[in-house]
Backbone as CSV, one residue per row, in Angstrom:
resi,resn,N_x,N_y,N_z,CA_x,CA_y,CA_z,C_x,C_y,C_z
1,MET,-111.722,58.719,154.671,-111.726,60.002,154.014,-113.094,60.242,153.424
2,CYS,-113.647,61.359,153.732,-114.995,61.636,153.265,-115.017,62.887,152.407
3,SER,-116.047,62.975,151.565,-116.137,64.103,150.668,-116.744,65.340,151.325
4,TRP,-117.513,65.163,152.366,-118.060,66.287,153.116,-117.739,66.044,154.590
5,PRO,-117.940,67.034,155.430,-117.697,66.807,156.866,-118.574,65.671,157.377
6,THR,-118.029,64.849,158.252,-118.806,63.716,158.762,-119.578,64.076,160.019
7,THR,-119.226,65.157,160.643,-119.998,65.594,161.799,-120.595,66.948,161.470
8,ASP,-121.676,67.254,162.086,-122.412,68.457,161.748,-123.086,68.974,163.005
9,PRO,-123.111,70.289,163.214,-123.761,70.812,164.412,-125.251,70.514,164.459
10,HIS,-125.821,70.114,163.330,-127.257,69.828,163.302,-127.578,68.374,163.628
11,THR,-126.572,67.596,163.990,-126.809,66.211,164.392,-127.757,66.244,165.585
12,ARG,-128.729,65.407,165.564,-129.752,65.451,166.627,-129.209,65.130,168.010
13,ARG,-129.672,65.862,168.973,-129.365,65.646,170.390,-127.864,65.628,170.692
14,GLY,-127.101,66.365,169.919,-125.676,66.477,170.210,-124.878,65.207,169.970
15,ALA,-125.426,64.252,169.218,-124.696,63.012,168.938,-123.477,63.315,168.079
16,ASP,-122.517,62.442,168.110,-121.312,62.660,167.322,-121.393,62.040,165.933
17,HIS,-122.532,61.450,165.597,-122.700,60.850,164.278,-124.189,60.714,163.973
18,TYR,-124.484,60.497,162.711,-125.855,60.225,162.284,-126.098,58.733,162.363
19,ARG,-127.296,58.350,162.763,-127.650,56.932,162.834,-128.580,56.520,161.704
20,VAL,-129.183,57.501,161.045,-130.139,57.251,159.968,-129.639,57.976,158.718
21,PHE,-129.728,57.302,157.583,-129.157,57.862,156.360,-129.865,59.129,155.879
22,THR,-131.179,59.177,155.865,-131.891,60.308,155.266,-131.516,61.651,155.893
23,PRO,-131.505,61.797,157.221,-131.056,63.084,157.766,-129.595,63.388,157.408
24,TYR,-128.779,62.349,157.366,-127.390,62.544,156.966,-127.324,63.072,155.537
25,ARG,-128.116,62.491,154.663,-128.125,62.916,153.254,-128.565,64.366,153.142
26,ARG,-129.576,64.738,153.884,-130.031,66.140,153.842,-128.925,67.086,154.312
27,ALA,-128.257,66.731,155.388,-127.166,67.562,155.906,-125.999,67.578,154.918
28,TRP,-125.722,66.452,154.295,-124.639,66.334,153.321,-124.909,67.246,152.131
29,ASP,-126.170,67.222,151.655,-126.544,68.070,150.516,-126.477,69.563,150.866
30,ALA,-126.830,69.900,152.103,-126.875,71.304,152.516,-125.537,71.836,153.036
31,ALA,-124.579,70.957,153.259,-123.306,71.374,153.854,-122.564,72.363,152.968
32,ARG,-121.953,73.341,153.604,-121.086,74.272,152.886,-119.767,73.542,152.634
33,ARG,-119.324,73.613,151.422,-118.106,72.912,151.059,-116.932,73.878,150.967
34,ARG,-115.788,73.412,151.407,-114.588,74.220,151.217,-114.210,74.114,149.749
35,PRO,-113.488,75.085,149.238,-113.065,74.962,147.835,-112.051,73.835,147.681
36,VAL,-112.011,73.287,146.493,-111.014,72.265,146.182,-109.666,72.980,146.091
37,LEU,-108.684,72.472,146.794,-107.369,73.098,146.829,-106.462,72.516,145.744
38,THR,-105.530,73.311,145.307,-104.542,72.854,144.338,-103.586,71.890,145.027
39,PRO,-103.286,70.753,144.406,-102.353,69.813,145.044,-100.961,70.446,145.172
40,PRO,-100.222,70.046,146.180,-98.868,70.595,146.325,-97.984,70.146,145.158
41,LYS,-97.042,70.974,144.794,-96.118,70.633,143.707,-95.131,69.556,144.146
42,ALA,-94.826,69.524,145.425,-93.887,68.534,145.954,-94.250,68.233,147.402
43,ILE,-93.893,67.056,147.843,-94.106,66.660,149.234,-92.736,66.471,149.861
44,ARG,-92.505,67.156,150.947,-91.217,67.039,151.632,-91.305,65.940,152.684
45,LEU,-90.351,65.067,152.651,-90.278,63.998,153.639,-89.641,64.531,154.914
46,PRO,-89.984,63.959,156.056,-89.341,64.364,157.304,-87.826,64.143,157.221
47,ALA,-87.086,64.949,157.955,-85.625,64.832,157.965,-85.209,63.405,158.315
48,GLY,-84.245,62.888,157.610,-83.728,61.550,157.882,-84.475,60.438,157.170
49,THR,-85.575,60.748,156.495,-86.342,59.727,155.778,-85.807,59.629,154.356
50,ARG,-85.460,58.428,153.971,-84.953,58.212,152.622,-85.923,57.310,151.876
51,PRO,-86.420,57.774,150.745,-87.329,56.907,149.982,-86.582,55.711,149.422
52,GLY,-87.266,54.618,149.345,-86.670,53.408,148.796,-87.406,53.000,147.537
53,PRO,-86.931,51.983,146.878,-87.599,51.523,145.658,-88.912,50.811,146.011
54,LEU,-89.844,50.871,145.090,-91.082,50.123,145.270,-90.790,48.638,145.108
55,PRO,-91.439,47.789,145.888,-91.198,46.350,145.729,-91.743,45.844,144.400
56,ARG,-91.108,44.847,143.865,-91.598,44.197,142.655,-92.752,43.276,143.027
57,LEU,-93.620,42.956,142.074,-94.763,42.092,142.318,-94.337,40.770,142.930
58,ALA,-93.258,40.201,142.450,-92.781,38.911,142.954,-92.395,38.978,144.429
59,GLU,-92.046,40.159,144.925,-91.711,40.311,146.337,-92.967,40.382,147.202
60,LEU,-94.086,40.684,146.597,-95.340,40.840,147.345,-96.218,39.603,147.305
61,THR,-96.142,38.856,146.213,-97.004,37.698,146.063,-96.332,36.666,145.163
62,SER,-96.746,35.431,145.311,-96.213,34.392,144.438,-97.098,34.209,143.207
63,GLY,-98.246,34.826,143.205,-99.174,34.688,142.088,-98.982,35.759,141.035
64,ALA,-99.677,35.600,139.946,-99.650,36.578,138.862,-100.675,37.668,139.141
65,SER,-100.470,38.817,138.554,-101.455,39.883,138.738,-102.673,39.597,137.867
66,SER,-103.774,40.176,138.237,-105.018,40.000,137.501,-104.892,40.627,136.118
67,PRO,-105.373,39.954,135.079,-105.267,40.534,133.738,-106.106,41.803,133.582
68,GLY,-107.138,41.965,134.405,-107.984,43.152,134.320,-107.648,44.214,135.340
69,LEU,-106.501,44.087,135.975,-106.119,45.011,137.031,-105.920,46.413,136.481
70,ALA,-106.572,47.382,137.101,-106.412,48.779,136.687,-105.055,49.294,137.145
71,ALA,-104.552,50.251,136.420,-103.297,50.886,136.822,-103.516,51.597,138.147
72,GLY,-102.525,51.569,139.011,-102.651,52.215,140.307,-102.061,53.609,140.309
73,GLY,-102.290,54.314,141.404,-101.663,55.605,141.612,-102.565,56.793,141.339
74,GLU,-102.075,57.938,141.776,-102.848,59.178,141.637,-103.066,59.553,140.176
75,ARG,-102.051,59.421,139.359,-102.190,59.812,137.949,-103.312,59.012,137.281
76,ALA,-103.326,57.702,137.486,-104.365,56.855,136.888,-105.736,57.177,137.491
77,GLY,-105.777,57.420,138.806,-107.043,57.754,139.457,-107.614,59.061,138.951
78,ARG,-106.767,60.070,138.804,-107.235,61.366,138.294,-107.691,61.248,136.840
79,GLU,-106.995,60.424,136.072,-107.409,60.202,134.683,-108.805,59.588,134.652
80,ARG,-109.030,58.577,135.486,-110.350,57.947,135.543,-111.393,58.938,136.044
81,MET,-111.010,59.780,137.000,-111.934,60.760,137.566,-112.378,61.774,136.502
82,THR,-111.526,62.075,135.555,-111.912,63.042,134.522,-112.579,62.392,133.314
83,THR,-112.196,61.146,132.978,-112.799,60.521,131.802,-114.142,59.867,132.094
84,TRP,-114.302,59.292,133.286,-115.543,58.552,133.553,-116.794,59.425,133.487
85,PRO,-116.826,60.617,134.069,-118.071,61.395,133.968,-118.469,61.677,132.519
86,ARG,-117.511,61.809,131.623,-117.841,62.024,130.206,-118.383,60.747,129.584
87,GLU,-117.915,59.589,130.083,-118.366,58.301,129.549,-119.700,57.859,130.132
88,ALA,-120.026,58.369,131.329,-121.247,57.927,132.022,-122.465,58.256,131.170
89,THR,-123.352,57.306,131.070,-124.555,57.519,130.274,-125.587,58.295,131.086
90,ALA,-126.556,58.834,130.396,-127.611,59.613,131.042,-128.411,58.760,132.024
91,ASP,-128.471,57.461,131.792,-129.252,56.594,132.678,-128.384,55.951,133.758
92,TYR,-127.282,56.586,134.128,-126.398,56.028,135.150,-127.159,55.696,136.418
93,GLU,-128.053,56.584,136.842,-128.776,56.359,138.097,-129.580,55.075,138.049
94,GLY,-130.040,54.669,136.883,-130.810,53.442,136.767,-129.953,52.208,136.573
95,ALA,-128.677,52.416,136.207,-127.823,51.274,135.887,-126.608,51.159,136.795
96,GLN,-126.501,52.005,137.791,-125.284,52.060,138.608,-124.966,50.766,139.338
97,ASP,-125.968,49.973,139.640,-125.730,48.730,140.363,-125.735,47.503,139.455
98,ASP,-125.852,47.717,138.161,-125.884,46.621,137.202,-124.456,46.320,136.767
99,LEU,-123.791,45.421,137.511,-122.396,45.118,137.219,-122.205,44.513,135.836
100,ALA,-123.188,43.766,135.358,-123.070,43.152,134.041,-123.103,44.203,132.930
101,ALA,-123.715,45.346,133.193,-123.801,46.406,132.183,-122.479,47.155,132.041
102,ASP,-121.553,46.943,132.967,-120.236,47.586,132.931,-120.349,49.109,132.877
103,ARG,-121.183,49.663,133.763,-121.346,51.116,133.839,-120.858,51.679,135.164
104,THR,-120.190,50.865,135.945,-119.685,51.371,137.224,-118.507,52.312,136.962
105,SER,-118.219,53.164,137.908,-117.174,54.175,137.719,-115.764,53.614,137.814
106,ARG,-115.600,52.517,138.530,-114.280,51.933,138.800,-113.362,52.910,139.536
107,LEU,-113.972,53.733,140.374,-113.203,54.702,141.155,-113.034,54.276,142.610
108,SER,-113.703,53.221,143.030,-113.675,52.820,144.440,-112.265,52.578,144.966
109,THR,-111.451,51.865,144.209,-110.099,51.563,144.668,-109.274,52.838,144.801
110,TYR,-109.449,53.745,143.865,-108.705,55.007,143.931,-109.130,55.829,145.146
111,LEU,-110.412,55.775,145.484,-110.891,56.451,146.703,-110.322,55.772,147.938
112,LYS,-110.408,54.459,147.974,-109.953,53.711,149.156,-108.491,53.973,149.477
113,PHE,-107.654,54.043,148.467,-106.228,54.201,148.695,-105.758,55.653,148.604
114,GLY,-106.704,56.599,148.566,-106.348,58.012,148.612,-105.732,58.560,147.348
115,CYS,-105.969,57.917,146.221,-105.410,58.398,144.953,-106.292,59.454,144.301
116,VAL,-107.541,59.525,144.737,-108.491,60.505,144.214,-109.057,61.265,145.403
117,PRO,-109.021,62.601,145.366,-109.593,63.381,146.474,-111.129,63.298,146.462
118,PRO,-111.746,62.820,147.543,-113.199,62.645,147.561,-113.977,63.936,147.287
119,LEU,-113.545,65.041,147.844,-114.252,66.310,147.622,-114.195,66.700,146.156
120,GLU,-113.042,66.607,145.569,-112.891,66.952,144.154,-113.733,66.028,143.281
121,LEU,-113.761,64.758,143.620,-114.572,63.801,142.877,-116.050,64.153,142.988
122,ALA,-116.503,64.469,144.182,-117.919,64.794,144.400,-118.350,66.001,143.581
123,MET,-117.433,66.929,143.363,-117.763,68.130,142.602,-117.783,67.854,141.092
124,ALA,-117.186,66.741,140.659,-117.006,66.487,139.235,-117.949,65.449,138.651
125,VAL,-118.759,64.798,139.466,-119.530,63.653,138.976,-121.036,63.929,138.963
126,PRO,-121.799,63.106,138.241,-123.252,63.251,138.185,-123.907,63.037,139.559
127,ALA,-125.114,63.564,139.698,-125.842,63.493,140.974,-126.006,62.062,141.473
128,GLY,-126.265,61.111,140.593,-126.441,59.722,141.020,-125.193,59.164,141.667
129,PHE,-124.042,59.557,141.157,-122.793,59.088,141.756,-122.545,59.809,143.074
130,ARG,-122.898,61.086,143.165,-122.764,61.802,144.441,-123.598,61.119,145.512
131,HIS,-124.749,60.578,145.131,-125.584,59.841,146.090,-124.809,58.637,146.630
132,GLN,-124.071,57.950,145.767,-123.272,56.823,146.229,-122.153,57.292,147.153
133,LEU,-121.563,58.436,146.857,-120.538,58.992,147.748,-121.146,59.329,149.107
134,THR,-122.387,59.809,149.090,-123.066,60.107,150.353,-123.202,58.838,151.187
135,ARG,-123.613,57.758,150.558,-123.750,56.484,151.283,-122.399,56.018,151.816
136,ARG,-121.364,56.150,151.030,-120.014,55.787,151.458,-119.621,56.592,152.688
137,ASP,-119.836,57.901,152.633,-119.503,58.769,153.758,-120.319,58.420,154.998
138,PHE,-121.607,58.151,154.799,-122.475,57.788,155.921,-121.935,56.557,156.635
139,HIS,-121.590,55.542,155.876,-121.105,54.306,156.487,-119.722,54.480,157.118
140,HIS,-118.923,55.376,156.576,-117.628,55.676,157.211,-117.836,56.271,158.592
141,GLN,-118.773,57.224,158.711,-118.958,57.854,160.016,-119.647,56.908,160.991
142,VAL,-120.479,55.992,160.510,-121.068,54.980,161.405,-119.972,54.026,161.882
143,ALA,-119.106,53.598,160.966,-118.015,52.695,161.352,-117.066,53.368,162.345
144,ALA,-116.835,54.671,162.171,-115.977,55.395,163.114,-116.624,55.466,164.488
145,ALA,-117.952,55.600,164.531,-118.664,55.681,165.803,-118.793,54.318,166.474
146,PHE,-118.828,53.251,165.681,-118.997,51.891,166.204,-117.917,50.974,165.636
147,PRO,-116.669,51.126,166.042,-115.590,50.323,165.459,-115.765,48.818,165.636
148,ALA,-116.506,48.387,166.633,-116.714,46.945,166.829,-117.498,46.326,165.684
149,LEU,-118.252,47.132,164.940,-119.008,46.607,163.804,-118.095,46.020,162.736
150,LEU,-116.900,46.540,162.635,-116.006,46.123,161.566,-115.545,44.683,161.703
151,GLY,-115.555,44.130,162.898,-115.110,42.761,163.082,-116.231,41.791,163.364
152,ARG,-117.469,42.230,163.273,-118.604,41.382,163.618,-119.260,40.809,162.375
153,ARG,-119.590,39.551,162.431,-120.312,38.930,161.331,-121.782,39.260,161.442
154,GLU,-122.417,39.490,160.316,-123.842,39.839,160.296,-124.726,38.688,160.758
155,ASP,-124.277,37.443,160.556,-125.111,36.305,160.933,-124.928,35.913,162.401
156,GLY,-124.085,36.666,163.119,-123.884,36.392,164.532,-122.885,35.293,164.806
157,GLY,-122.379,34.644,163.760,-121.414,33.565,163.928,-120.059,34.073,164.390
158,THR,-119.235,33.156,164.815,-117.900,33.536,165.289,-116.793,32.875,164.493
159,GLY,-117.136,32.026,163.541,-116.131,31.313,162.759,-115.398,32.225,161.798
160,THR,-114.458,31.653,161.107,-113.689,32.424,160.139,-114.144,32.074,158.730
161,TRP,-113.775,32.904,157.780,-114.109,32.653,156.385,-113.339,31.436,155.897
162,THR,-113.967,30.672,155.029,-113.311,29.521,154.429,-112.818,29.935,153.046
163,LEU,-111.511,29.882,152.848,-110.944,30.261,151.574,-110.398,29.086,150.797
164,SER,-110.724,27.880,151.249,-110.257,26.694,150.552,-110.963,26.614,149.196
165,PRO,-110.352,25.940,148.218,-110.994,25.852,146.895,-112.446,25.368,146.926
166,PRO,-112.792,24.314,147.697,-114.210,23.924,147.694,-115.113,25.020,148.285
167,GLY,-114.626,25.739,149.281,-115.438,26.781,149.895,-115.489,28.059,149.092
168,ALA,-114.487,28.280,148.252,-114.424,29.513,147.477,-115.101,29.368,146.119
169,THR,-115.372,28.144,145.703,-116.001,27.935,144.414,-117.506,28.120,144.548
170,ALA,-118.026,28.987,143.703,-119.480,29.241,143.761,-120.119,28.868,142.459
C-alpha cells in the first residue's frame, strides 16, 4: 500500500517502475493526490461469512507478549497518527534515524498491517516523515517489479538464518 501512485506516465522509456530514487521522489512530490475519503461506517461481509472470535494470545504463541508492545488495530493507529505529529520535535529530520533518542513515529507497524491509511498519514505529517514515506513507496514499487529480490540474500549466500540462542545473541 502506497501513499501516492506507484506508477506514473512520466516514468522514463515507458518502464513500469522507477529504478532510481531521485526521479521517483520528484514525481512523488509533483503527483496530484486524490482527496482523503471518509472511512465507511460499516463493512459488509460477503453472504455466508460469519465472523468468529479473535484468537487468544495463548492460541497463537507459547510465549508472553512483549512488555513494550503497542496496542494494535485501526483505533490505536489513528490515535498515534494524530498524536505523533504534535509530539514530533522541530529537529525530527535530523533525529529520525536516532533510535536511542526515541523520536521515531512508531507508525510502521500500523502502516504494514493497514491500520493507518498511507495517503491520510502523508497529508498529516512533517516533510521529513513524508520523505521516509517516499522511500517506503519507492521500495514497494521496486519489490513489486522484482519479486525475486524479496527472497535473495544480499551477501549472495544461500543458507538460512540462524535463530539458535548462540547465533541470536549479539
